[in-house]
XYZ file of C-alpha atoms in Angstrom:
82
model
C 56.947 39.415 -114.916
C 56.061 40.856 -117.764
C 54.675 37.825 -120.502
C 52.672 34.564 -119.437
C 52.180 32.108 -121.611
C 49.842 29.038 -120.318
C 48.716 27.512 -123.772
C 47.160 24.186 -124.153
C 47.011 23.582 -120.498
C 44.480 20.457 -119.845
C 43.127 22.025 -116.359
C 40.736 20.267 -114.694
C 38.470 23.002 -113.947
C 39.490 25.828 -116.788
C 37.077 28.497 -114.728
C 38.973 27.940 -111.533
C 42.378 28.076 -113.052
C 41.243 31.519 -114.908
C 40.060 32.783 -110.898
C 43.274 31.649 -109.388
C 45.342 33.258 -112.254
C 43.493 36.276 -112.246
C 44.080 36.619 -108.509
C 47.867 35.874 -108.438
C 48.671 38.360 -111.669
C 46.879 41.028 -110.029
C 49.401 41.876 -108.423
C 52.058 41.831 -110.960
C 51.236 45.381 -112.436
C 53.791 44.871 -115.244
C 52.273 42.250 -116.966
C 51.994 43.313 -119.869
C 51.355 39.520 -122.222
C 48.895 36.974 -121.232
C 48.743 34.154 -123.494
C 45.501 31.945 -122.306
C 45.218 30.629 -125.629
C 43.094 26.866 -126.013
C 42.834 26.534 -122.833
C 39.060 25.861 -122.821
C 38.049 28.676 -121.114
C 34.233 29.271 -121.067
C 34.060 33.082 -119.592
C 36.354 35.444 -118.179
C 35.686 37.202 -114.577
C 33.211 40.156 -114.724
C 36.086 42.340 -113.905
C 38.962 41.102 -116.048
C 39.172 44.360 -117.531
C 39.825 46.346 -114.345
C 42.546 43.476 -112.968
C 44.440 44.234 -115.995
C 44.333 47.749 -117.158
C 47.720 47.792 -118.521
C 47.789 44.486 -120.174
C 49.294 45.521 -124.280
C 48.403 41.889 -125.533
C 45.561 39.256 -124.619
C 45.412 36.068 -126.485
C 42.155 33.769 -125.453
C 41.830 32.422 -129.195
C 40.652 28.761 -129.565
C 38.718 28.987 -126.353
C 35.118 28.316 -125.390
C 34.189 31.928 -124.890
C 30.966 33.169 -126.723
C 31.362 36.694 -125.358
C 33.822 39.138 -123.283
C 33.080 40.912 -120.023
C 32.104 44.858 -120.931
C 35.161 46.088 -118.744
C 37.829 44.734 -121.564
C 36.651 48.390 -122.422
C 38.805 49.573 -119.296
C 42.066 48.176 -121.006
C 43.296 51.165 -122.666
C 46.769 49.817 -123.312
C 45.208 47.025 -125.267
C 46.562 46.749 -128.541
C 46.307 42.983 -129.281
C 43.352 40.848 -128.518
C 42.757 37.510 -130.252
């Protein structure tokens, strides 16, 4: 797996979706995509950063989000981030 691309998902409860996501892609180290774009996500795990080091594009645009966890600083590979 290497892209995922969940935009413009009506979930229920965005902030448990973003959990459960962030704890199945874990453990797909070659992610390298994730599309979460208007998705109404209001914050993003404390550790996002460290889940997804080698993450090359992250798209959260059109969101609720008024700020980003400090380990997004840990994503080194980042190139993209809207």
């Amino acid at each position: 797996l290497k892209r995922l691309r969940l935009v413009d998902r009506c979930f229920r409860d965005p902030q448990d979706c973003v959990s459960a996501i962030c704890s199945i892609l874990v453990q797909h180290s070659s992610l390298e995509v994730l599309d979460l774009r208007s998705d109404s996500i209001l914050s993003l795990p404390n550790n996002f950063g460290q889940q997804f080091p080698q993450l090359r594009e992250l798209h959260l645009d059109h969101n609720l989000l008024t700020s980003l966890p400090a380990s997004l600083s840990m994503m080194t590979r980042l190139r993209v981030l809207k």
